[in-house]
Coordinates of C-alpha atoms and ligand atoms in Angstrom, one line a residue:
M1342 CA 0.1 0.0 0.0
L1343 CA 1.4 3.4 -1.0
D1344 CA 1.4 6.1 1.5
L1345 CA 0.6 8.7 -1.1
A1346 CA -0.2 8.4 -4.9
I1347 CA 0.3 11.5 -7.0
I1348 CA -1.5 11.5 -10.4
G1349 CA 0.2 13.9 -12.8
G1350 CA 3.7 15.2 -13.0
G1351 CA 3.5 18.8 -13.9
P1352 CA 4.6 21.6 -11.5
A1353 CA 1.8 20.6 -9.1
G1354 CA 2.5 17.0 -9.0
L1355 CA 6.3 17.3 -8.8
T1356 CA 6.0 19.8 -6.0
A1357 CA 3.6 17.6 -4.1
G1358 CA 6.2 14.8 -4.6
L1359 CA 9.0 17.0 -3.2
Y1360 CA 7.2 18.1 -0.1
A1361 CA 5.6 14.6 0.7
T1362 CA 8.9 12.8 0.5
R1363 CA 11.0 15.5 2.1
G1364 CA 8.2 15.8 4.8
G1365 CA 8.8 12.3 5.9
L1366 CA 6.5 10.0 3.8
D1367 CA 8.4 6.8 2.7
N1368 CA 6.3 5.3 0.0
V1369 CA 5.2 8.0 -2.5
T1370 CA 4.7 7.3 -6.2
M1371 CA 4.0 9.9 -8.9
F1372 CA 2.1 8.6 -11.9
E1373 CA 2.8 10.5 -15.0
K1374 CA 1.7 9.2 -18.5
G1375 CA 4.6 11.2 -20.3
M1376 CA 7.8 12.9 -19.5
P1377 CA 7.4 14.9 -16.1
G1378 CA 7.2 18.7 -16.5
G1379 CA 3.6 19.4 -17.5
Q1380 CA 2.1 21.6 -20.1
I1381 CA 4.6 24.5 -19.5
T1382 CA 7.3 22.3 -21.3
G1383 CA 5.5 23.1 -24.4
S1384 CA 5.8 27.0 -23.9
S1385 CA 8.7 28.7 -25.7
E1386 CA 9.3 31.3 -23.0
I1387 CA 8.4 31.8 -19.3
E1388 CA 9.2 35.2 -17.8
N1389 CA 7.1 35.1 -14.6
Y1390 CA 8.5 32.4 -12.4
P1391 CA 10.1 34.1 -9.5
G1392 CA 13.7 34.3 -9.2
V1393 CA 14.3 33.1 -12.8
T1394 CA 15.5 36.0 -14.9
G1395 CA 16.4 36.2 -18.5
E1396 CA 14.9 34.2 -21.4
I1397 CA 14.2 30.6 -20.4
S1398 CA 11.9 28.0 -22.1
G1399 CA 9.3 26.0 -20.1
M1400 CA 11.4 22.9 -20.8
D1401 CA 14.5 24.4 -19.3
L1402 CA 12.6 25.7 -16.3
M1403 CA 11.2 22.1 -15.5
M1404 CA 14.3 20.1 -16.3
P1405 CA 15.8 19.9 -12.8
W1406 CA 12.5 19.4 -10.9
P1407 CA 12.2 15.6 -11.3
E1408 CA 15.9 15.0 -10.2
Q1409 CA 15.3 17.2 -7.0
C1410 CA 12.3 15.1 -6.1
Q1411 CA 14.0 11.7 -6.7
K1412 CA 16.8 12.8 -4.4
F1413 CA 14.3 12.6 -1.5
G1414 CA 12.8 9.4 -2.7
L1415 CA 9.9 10.1 -4.9
K1416 CA 9.2 7.1 -7.2
H1417 CA 8.1 7.9 -10.8
S1418 CA 5.8 5.5 -12.7
M1419 CA 5.5 6.3 -16.3
V1420 CA 2.0 5.1 -16.9
E1421 CA -1.5 6.6 -17.6
V1422 CA -3.9 6.4 -14.8
L1423 CA -7.4 5.4 -16.0
S1424 CA -9.3 5.9 -12.8
V1425 CA -9.1 6.5 -8.9
E1426 CA -11.4 4.3 -7.0
H1427 CA -12.5 5.4 -3.5
K1428 CA -13.1 2.1 -1.4
S1429 CA -15.5 1.6 1.5
D1430 CA -12.5 1.5 3.9
G1431 CA -11.4 5.0 3.0
T1432 CA -8.4 3.9 1.0
F1433 CA -8.0 4.3 -2.8
T1434 CA -7.2 2.0 -5.7
I1435 CA -5.2 3.5 -8.7
H1436 CA -6.3 1.7 -11.9
K1437 CA -3.5 2.0 -14.5
G1438 CA -3.5 1.8 -18.2
D1439 CA -1.2 -1.3 -18.1
R1440 CA -4.2 -3.1 -16.5
T1441 CA -2.5 -3.4 -13.1
S1442 CA -3.6 -1.4 -10.0
E1443 CA -2.2 0.0 -6.7
D1444 CA -3.6 0.8 -3.4
A1445 CA -2.9 4.1 -1.7
L1446 CA -3.8 5.7 1.7
A1447 CA -4.2 9.1 0.2
V1448 CA -4.1 10.7 -3.4
V1449 CA -3.2 14.1 -4.8
I1450 CA -4.8 14.7 -8.2
C1451 CA -2.6 17.0 -10.4
T1452 CA -3.8 16.0 -13.9
G1453 CA -3.8 19.7 -15.1
S1454 CA -5.6 20.8 -18.3
T1455 CA -5.5 20.2 -22.1
P1456 CA -6.0 22.6 -25.1
K1457 CA -9.5 23.1 -26.2
R1458 CA -10.5 22.7 -29.8
V1459 CA -12.0 25.8 -31.5
G1460 CA -14.6 23.9 -33.4
F1461 CA -14.3 25.1 -37.0
K1462 CA -14.6 22.9 -40.1
G1463 CA -11.5 20.9 -41.0
E1464 CA -9.9 21.5 -37.5
D1465 CA -10.1 17.7 -36.5
D1466 CA -9.2 16.4 -39.9
L1467 CA -6.1 18.5 -40.4
F1468 CA -5.0 18.4 -36.7
G1469 CA -1.3 17.4 -36.8
K1470 CA -1.2 18.2 -40.6
G1471 CA -0.9 22.0 -40.3
V1472 CA -3.3 22.6 -37.3
S1473 CA -1.3 22.6 -34.1
T1474 CA -1.6 23.7 -30.4
C1475 CA 2.1 23.8 -29.8
A1476 CA 4.3 26.6 -31.4
T1477 CA 7.5 25.3 -29.6
C1478 CA 6.9 21.8 -31.2
D1479 CA 5.7 22.8 -34.7
G1480 CA 6.8 26.4 -35.3
F1481 CA 10.0 25.4 -37.0
F1482 CA 8.2 23.7 -39.8
Y1483 CA 7.0 27.3 -40.9
K1484 CA 10.4 28.9 -40.8
K1485 CA 10.1 32.0 -43.1
K1486 CA 6.6 31.1 -44.0
E1487 CA 3.2 32.8 -43.0
V1488 CA 1.0 31.3 -40.2
A1489 CA -2.2 32.1 -38.5
V1490 CA -2.8 32.0 -34.7
I1491 CA -6.3 31.9 -33.2
G1492 CA -7.1 33.3 -29.7
G1493 CA -6.8 36.4 -27.6
G1494 CA -5.4 35.1 -24.3
D1495 CA -1.9 34.9 -22.8
T1496 CA -1.1 31.8 -24.7
A1497 CA -2.2 33.0 -28.1
L1498 CA -0.3 36.3 -27.8
E1499 CA 2.9 34.8 -26.3
E1500 CA 3.0 32.1 -28.9
S1501 CA 2.4 34.7 -31.7
L1502 CA 5.5 36.5 -30.4
Y1503 CA 7.5 33.3 -30.5
L1504 CA 6.2 32.4 -34.1
A1505 CA 6.9 35.9 -35.3
K1506 CA 10.7 35.3 -34.6
I1507 CA 10.6 32.2 -36.9
C1508 CA 7.9 33.0 -39.5
S1509 CA 7.8 35.7 -42.1
K1510 CA 4.3 36.8 -40.9
V1511 CA 1.8 35.9 -38.2
Y1512 CA -1.9 36.7 -38.7
L1513 CA -3.5 36.9 -35.2
V1514 CA -7.1 36.1 -35.6
H1515 CA -9.3 37.1 -32.5
R1516 CA -13.1 37.0 -32.2
R1517 CA -13.2 40.4 -30.3
D1518 CA -11.2 43.7 -30.6
K1519 CA -10.0 43.3 -27.0
F1520 CA -7.4 40.8 -25.8
R1521 CA -7.5 39.2 -22.4
A1522 CA -3.7 38.7 -22.2
A1523 CA -1.4 40.7 -19.8
P1524 CA -0.9 44.3 -20.8
N1525 CA 2.9 43.9 -21.4
T1526 CA 2.3 41.1 -23.8
I1527 CA -0.3 43.0 -25.7
K1528 CA 2.1 45.9 -26.0
R1529 CA 4.8 43.6 -27.3
V1530 CA 2.4 42.2 -29.9
M1531 CA 1.4 45.6 -31.0
E1532 CA 5.1 46.6 -31.5
T1533 CA 5.9 43.6 -33.6
E1534 CA 5.9 44.5 -37.2
N1535 CA 5.3 41.1 -38.7
I1536 CA 2.1 40.3 -36.6
E1537 CA -1.1 41.4 -38.4
L1538 CA -4.2 41.7 -36.1
V1539 CA -7.4 40.1 -37.7
L1540 CA -9.9 41.3 -35.1
N1541 CA -13.7 40.6 -34.8
A1542 CA -13.1 37.5 -36.9
T1543 CA -14.2 34.0 -36.2
P1544 CA -12.6 31.0 -37.8
E1545 CA -14.9 29.4 -40.5
E1546 CA -12.8 26.7 -42.0
V1547 CA -9.3 25.4 -42.4
Y1548 CA -8.7 23.8 -45.8
G1549 CA -5.9 21.9 -47.3
D1550 CA -4.7 19.1 -49.7
A1551 CA -2.9 15.8 -49.3
M1552 CA 0.2 17.7 -48.0
G1553 CA -1.7 19.4 -45.2
V1554 CA -3.2 22.8 -44.5
T1555 CA -3.2 25.5 -47.3
G1556 CA -5.3 28.2 -45.9
L1557 CA -7.9 29.4 -43.3
K1558 CA -11.2 31.1 -44.0
V1559 CA -12.4 33.6 -41.3
N1560 CA -15.8 35.3 -40.9
T1561 CA -15.4 39.1 -40.6
A1562 CA -17.9 42.0 -40.7
E1563 CA -16.9 42.5 -44.3
G1564 CA -17.6 38.8 -45.2
I1565 CA -15.4 35.8 -45.5
R1566 CA -11.5 36.6 -45.6
D1567 CA -9.3 34.0 -46.9
I1568 CA -5.8 33.7 -45.3
P1569 CA -3.6 31.3 -47.4
V1570 CA -1.2 29.9 -44.8
P1571 CA 0.3 26.4 -44.4
G1572 CA 0.1 26.5 -40.5
V1573 CA -2.8 27.4 -38.1
F1574 CA -2.0 27.5 -34.4
T1575 CA -5.1 27.4 -32.0
F1576 CA -5.0 28.7 -28.5
V1577 CA -8.4 29.1 -27.1
G1578 CA -8.2 28.1 -23.5
M1579 CA -8.0 24.7 -21.7
N1580 CA -10.3 21.9 -20.4
V1581 CA -9.5 20.2 -17.1
N1582 CA -8.4 16.6 -17.1
N1583 CA -10.9 15.2 -14.6
E1584 CA -11.6 11.8 -16.3
V1585 CA -9.6 9.8 -13.7
L1586 CA -12.1 10.9 -11.0
K1587 CA -15.2 9.6 -12.9
K1588 CA -17.0 6.5 -11.9
E1589 CA -18.7 4.2 -14.5
D1590 CA -22.0 6.1 -14.2
D1591 CA -20.1 9.3 -15.0
S1592 CA -20.5 10.7 -11.5
A1593 CA -17.3 11.7 -9.7
I1594 CA -15.6 10.5 -6.5
C1595 CA -15.6 14.1 -5.2
E1596 CA -17.4 17.3 -5.8
L1597 CA -16.7 19.1 -9.1
N1598 CA -18.1 22.5 -10.2
E1599 CA -20.1 23.0 -13.5
Q1600 CA -16.8 23.4 -15.5
G1601 CA -15.6 20.0 -14.1
E1602 CA -13.0 21.7 -11.9
V1603 CA -12.3 20.0 -8.5
I1604 CA -13.9 21.8 -5.5
V1605 CA -11.1 22.3 -2.8
D1606 CA -10.7 24.2 0.3
L1607 CA -7.6 26.3 1.3
R1608 CA -5.8 23.1 2.3
M1609 CA -6.4 21.5 -1.1
R1610 CA -8.8 19.0 0.5
T1611 CA -11.6 17.7 -1.7
S1612 CA -15.0 16.6 -0.4
T1613 CA -13.6 13.1 -0.1
P1614 CA -11.3 12.5 2.9
G1615 CA -7.8 11.6 1.8
L1616 CA -8.3 12.9 -1.7
F1617 CA -6.5 16.2 -2.4
A1618 CA -6.3 18.3 -5.7
A1619 CA -3.7 20.8 -6.8
G1620 CA -2.9 23.0 -9.9
D1621 CA -4.9 23.7 -12.9
I1622 CA -7.5 21.1 -12.1
R1623 CA -8.8 23.0 -9.0
I1624 CA -11.5 25.7 -8.9
V1625 CA -10.4 29.2 -9.4
A1626 CA -6.9 28.1 -10.4
P1627 CA -4.9 31.1 -11.6
K1628 CA -3.3 28.8 -14.1
Q1629 CA 0.3 29.7 -13.4
V1630 CA 3.3 27.5 -12.8
V1631 CA 4.0 29.3 -9.4
C1632 CA 0.5 28.7 -8.2
A1633 CA 0.4 25.1 -9.3
A1634 CA 3.6 24.4 -7.4
G1635 CA 2.3 26.2 -4.4
D1636 CA -0.9 24.1 -4.4
G1637 CA 1.3 21.0 -4.7
A1638 CA 3.2 21.9 -1.6
V1639 CA 0.0 22.7 0.3
A1640 CA -1.7 19.4 -0.8
A1641 CA 1.3 17.4 0.3
I1642 CA 1.4 19.0 3.7
S1643 CA -2.2 18.3 4.1
A1644 CA -1.7 14.7 2.9
I1645 CA 1.0 14.2 5.5
A1646 CA -1.3 15.3 8.3
Y1647 CA -4.2 13.3 7.0
I1648 CA -2.1 10.1 6.9
D1649 CA -0.5 10.7 10.3
E1650 CA -4.1 11.0 11.8
K1651 CA -5.2 7.9 10.0
L1652 CA -2.3 5.8 11.1
N1653 CA -1.6 7.2 14.6
G1654 CA -5.1 8.5 15.5
Ligands
FAD2610 P1 -0.1 20.5 -16.0 O1 1.1 21.2 -16.2 O2 -1.2 20.3 -17.0 O3 0.5 18.9 -15.7 C1 -0.4 17.8 -15.5 C2 0.4 16.6 -15.9 O4 -0.5 15.4 -15.6 C3 0.8 16.5 -17.3 O5 2.2 16.1 -17.3 C4 0.0 15.2 -17.8 O6 0.7 14.4 -18.7 C5 -0.3 14.5 -16.6 N1 -1.6 13.6 -16.7 C6 -2.8 14.1 -17.0 N2 -3.6 13.1 -17.0 C7 -2.9 12.0 -16.6 C8 -3.3 10.6 -16.3 N3 -4.6 10.2 -16.5 N4 -2.4 9.8 -15.9 C9 -1.0 10.2 -15.8 N5 -0.6 11.5 -16.0 C10 -1.6 12.4 -16.4 N6 2.2 29.7 -16.6 C11 3.0 30.5 -16.0 O7 3.0 30.7 -14.9 N7 3.7 31.4 -16.9 C12 3.7 31.2 -18.2 O8 4.5 31.9 -18.9 C13 2.8 30.2 -18.8 N8 3.0 30.1 -20.1 C14 2.2 29.1 -20.7 C15 2.3 28.7 -21.9 C16 1.5 27.7 -22.6 C17 1.7 27.4 -24.1 C18 0.7 27.0 -21.7 C19 -0.2 25.8 -22.3 C20 0.5 27.2 -20.4 C21 1.3 28.3 -19.7 N9 1.2 28.6 -18.4 C22 2.1 29.5 -18.0 C23 0.3 27.9 -17.6 C24 1.0 26.7 -16.7 O9 1.7 25.8 -17.8 C25 0.0 25.8 -16.1 O10 -0.7 26.6 -15.2 C26 0.7 24.7 -15.2 O11 1.5 23.9 -16.0 C27 -0.2 23.9 -14.4 O12 0.4 22.9 -13.7 P2 -0.3 21.4 -13.3 O13 0.8 20.7 -12.6 O14 -1.5 21.8 -12.6 O15 -0.8 20.7 -14.6
NAP2611 P1 -7.8 32.0 -22.1 O1 -7.2 33.0 -21.2 O2 -9.0 31.3 -21.7 O3 -8.1 32.6 -23.5 C1 -8.7 32.0 -24.5 C2 -8.9 32.9 -25.8 O4 -9.5 32.2 -26.8 C3 -9.7 34.1 -25.4 O5 -9.3 35.2 -26.0 C4 -11.1 33.7 -26.2 O6 -11.8 34.7 -26.6 C5 -10.6 32.8 -27.3 N1 -11.6 31.8 -27.6 C6 -12.2 30.8 -26.7 N2 -13.0 30.0 -27.4 C7 -12.9 30.4 -28.7 C8 -13.7 30.0 -29.9 N3 -14.4 28.9 -29.9 N4 -13.3 30.6 -31.0 C9 -12.5 31.8 -31.1 N5 -11.9 32.1 -30.0 C10 -12.1 31.6 -28.8 O7 -6.8 30.8 -22.5 P2 -5.2 30.7 -22.5 O8 -4.7 31.9 -23.2 O9 -4.8 29.5 -23.0 O10 -4.8 30.9 -21.0 C11 -5.1 29.9 -20.0 C12 -4.9 30.3 -18.6 O11 -3.4 30.2 -18.6 C13 -5.1 31.8 -18.4 O12 -5.5 31.8 -17.1 C14 -3.8 32.5 -18.6 O13 -3.6 33.7 -18.0 C15 -2.9 31.4 -18.2 N6 -1.5 31.6 -18.9 C16 -0.7 32.6 -18.3 C17 0.4 32.9 -19.1 C18 1.4 33.9 -18.4 O14 1.1 34.1 -17.2 N7 2.3 34.4 -19.0 C19 0.7 32.3 -20.2 C20 -0.2 31.4 -20.8 C21 -1.3 31.1 -20.1 P3 -12.5 35.8 -25.6 O15 -11.5 36.7 -25.1 O16 -13.5 36.5 -26.5 O17 -13.2 34.9 -24.5

């Protein structure tokens, strides 16, 4: 029986692992389906992690985190978790994609969030063939070519700036004329010569041929505008990854809000004793690396107290 199972190895999960092991728990496993680091590893630049100055990519920021945790005894299992079962004796069973399972006294859920699809014609068919949600991964394919970016939040604007350094031109397509990104980021976008703002425009259709995307049609007040580009990057927000909390009847093992986010208190306790949540998955998450890490520390401290109470009364 594990003392603590941590599901997800982004900033929240890794920090929970660091605090849990360094805080005295002997038997802690972090289950991560890919490489540890989380979604920030797909970001070309992070400039708001305290104490880290200069240009640094998300990948570089996260690189030392797993090693630091392992030093204190965190075990990493590279496997997808399918579901977390809450049993009648109050413990948990982690059901894994390799068809095995493990029991745990307590669980911290840190499965984060995943990019939303926009919902225009051709998006799914051409996904991975010119439609992308990762500029760091795919931007290089469009070196000295023109691309379109869809969205008006921090991600869309930051990734437009990144793409503008590689591509000859970036069309930034947004459905309103106001951006919700940070003011400093908006200023940088406005000052970048090869970013053209296509405002009050909703994407209608991405089209292409056997080689992939060849263009994007957007709906504007003046009618349909055709933007002939080989790459379309979509950044329209995130969905929380709460599937592991779902039972067969689609109800969850703890309370969620209407958006599917996990309801927690200030100690990251969910409505189910022994189950904690941290990072982007929780209600009112600021969706920042520093906040996810802070949540992970709080969740681990709470889990240690819960396990101590359970074992020693
Ligand atoms: P995540 O980072 O999403 O990590 C969750 C982890 O859980 C993932 O590694 C995933 O593989 C794993 N996982 C999910 N489901 C399962 C499962 N069933 N089984 C096993 N493993 C699973 N924040 C900033 O502070 N500054 C920035 O500049 C910034 N830039 C960003 C740029 C981009 C392009 C994006 C997408 C986000 C950015 N963010 C930024 C937001 C930041 O990345 C997130 O707030 C943060 O990563 C959330 O951490 P997390 O640990 O909660 O979740
Ligand atoms: P977001 O802030 O939710 O912005 C999503 C954008 O996409 C909005 O501009 C929205 O338009 C647009 N949009 C949504 N659905 C659309 C649709 N169907 N068609 C067209 N446009 C659509 O998402 P995000 O930029 O991914 O950011 C997610 C969170 O991570 C935020 O909290 C953000 O602050 C944080 N983050 C922070 C940083 C940073 O601190 N540097 C970097 C990246 C992300 P409207 O504006 O009209 O709603």
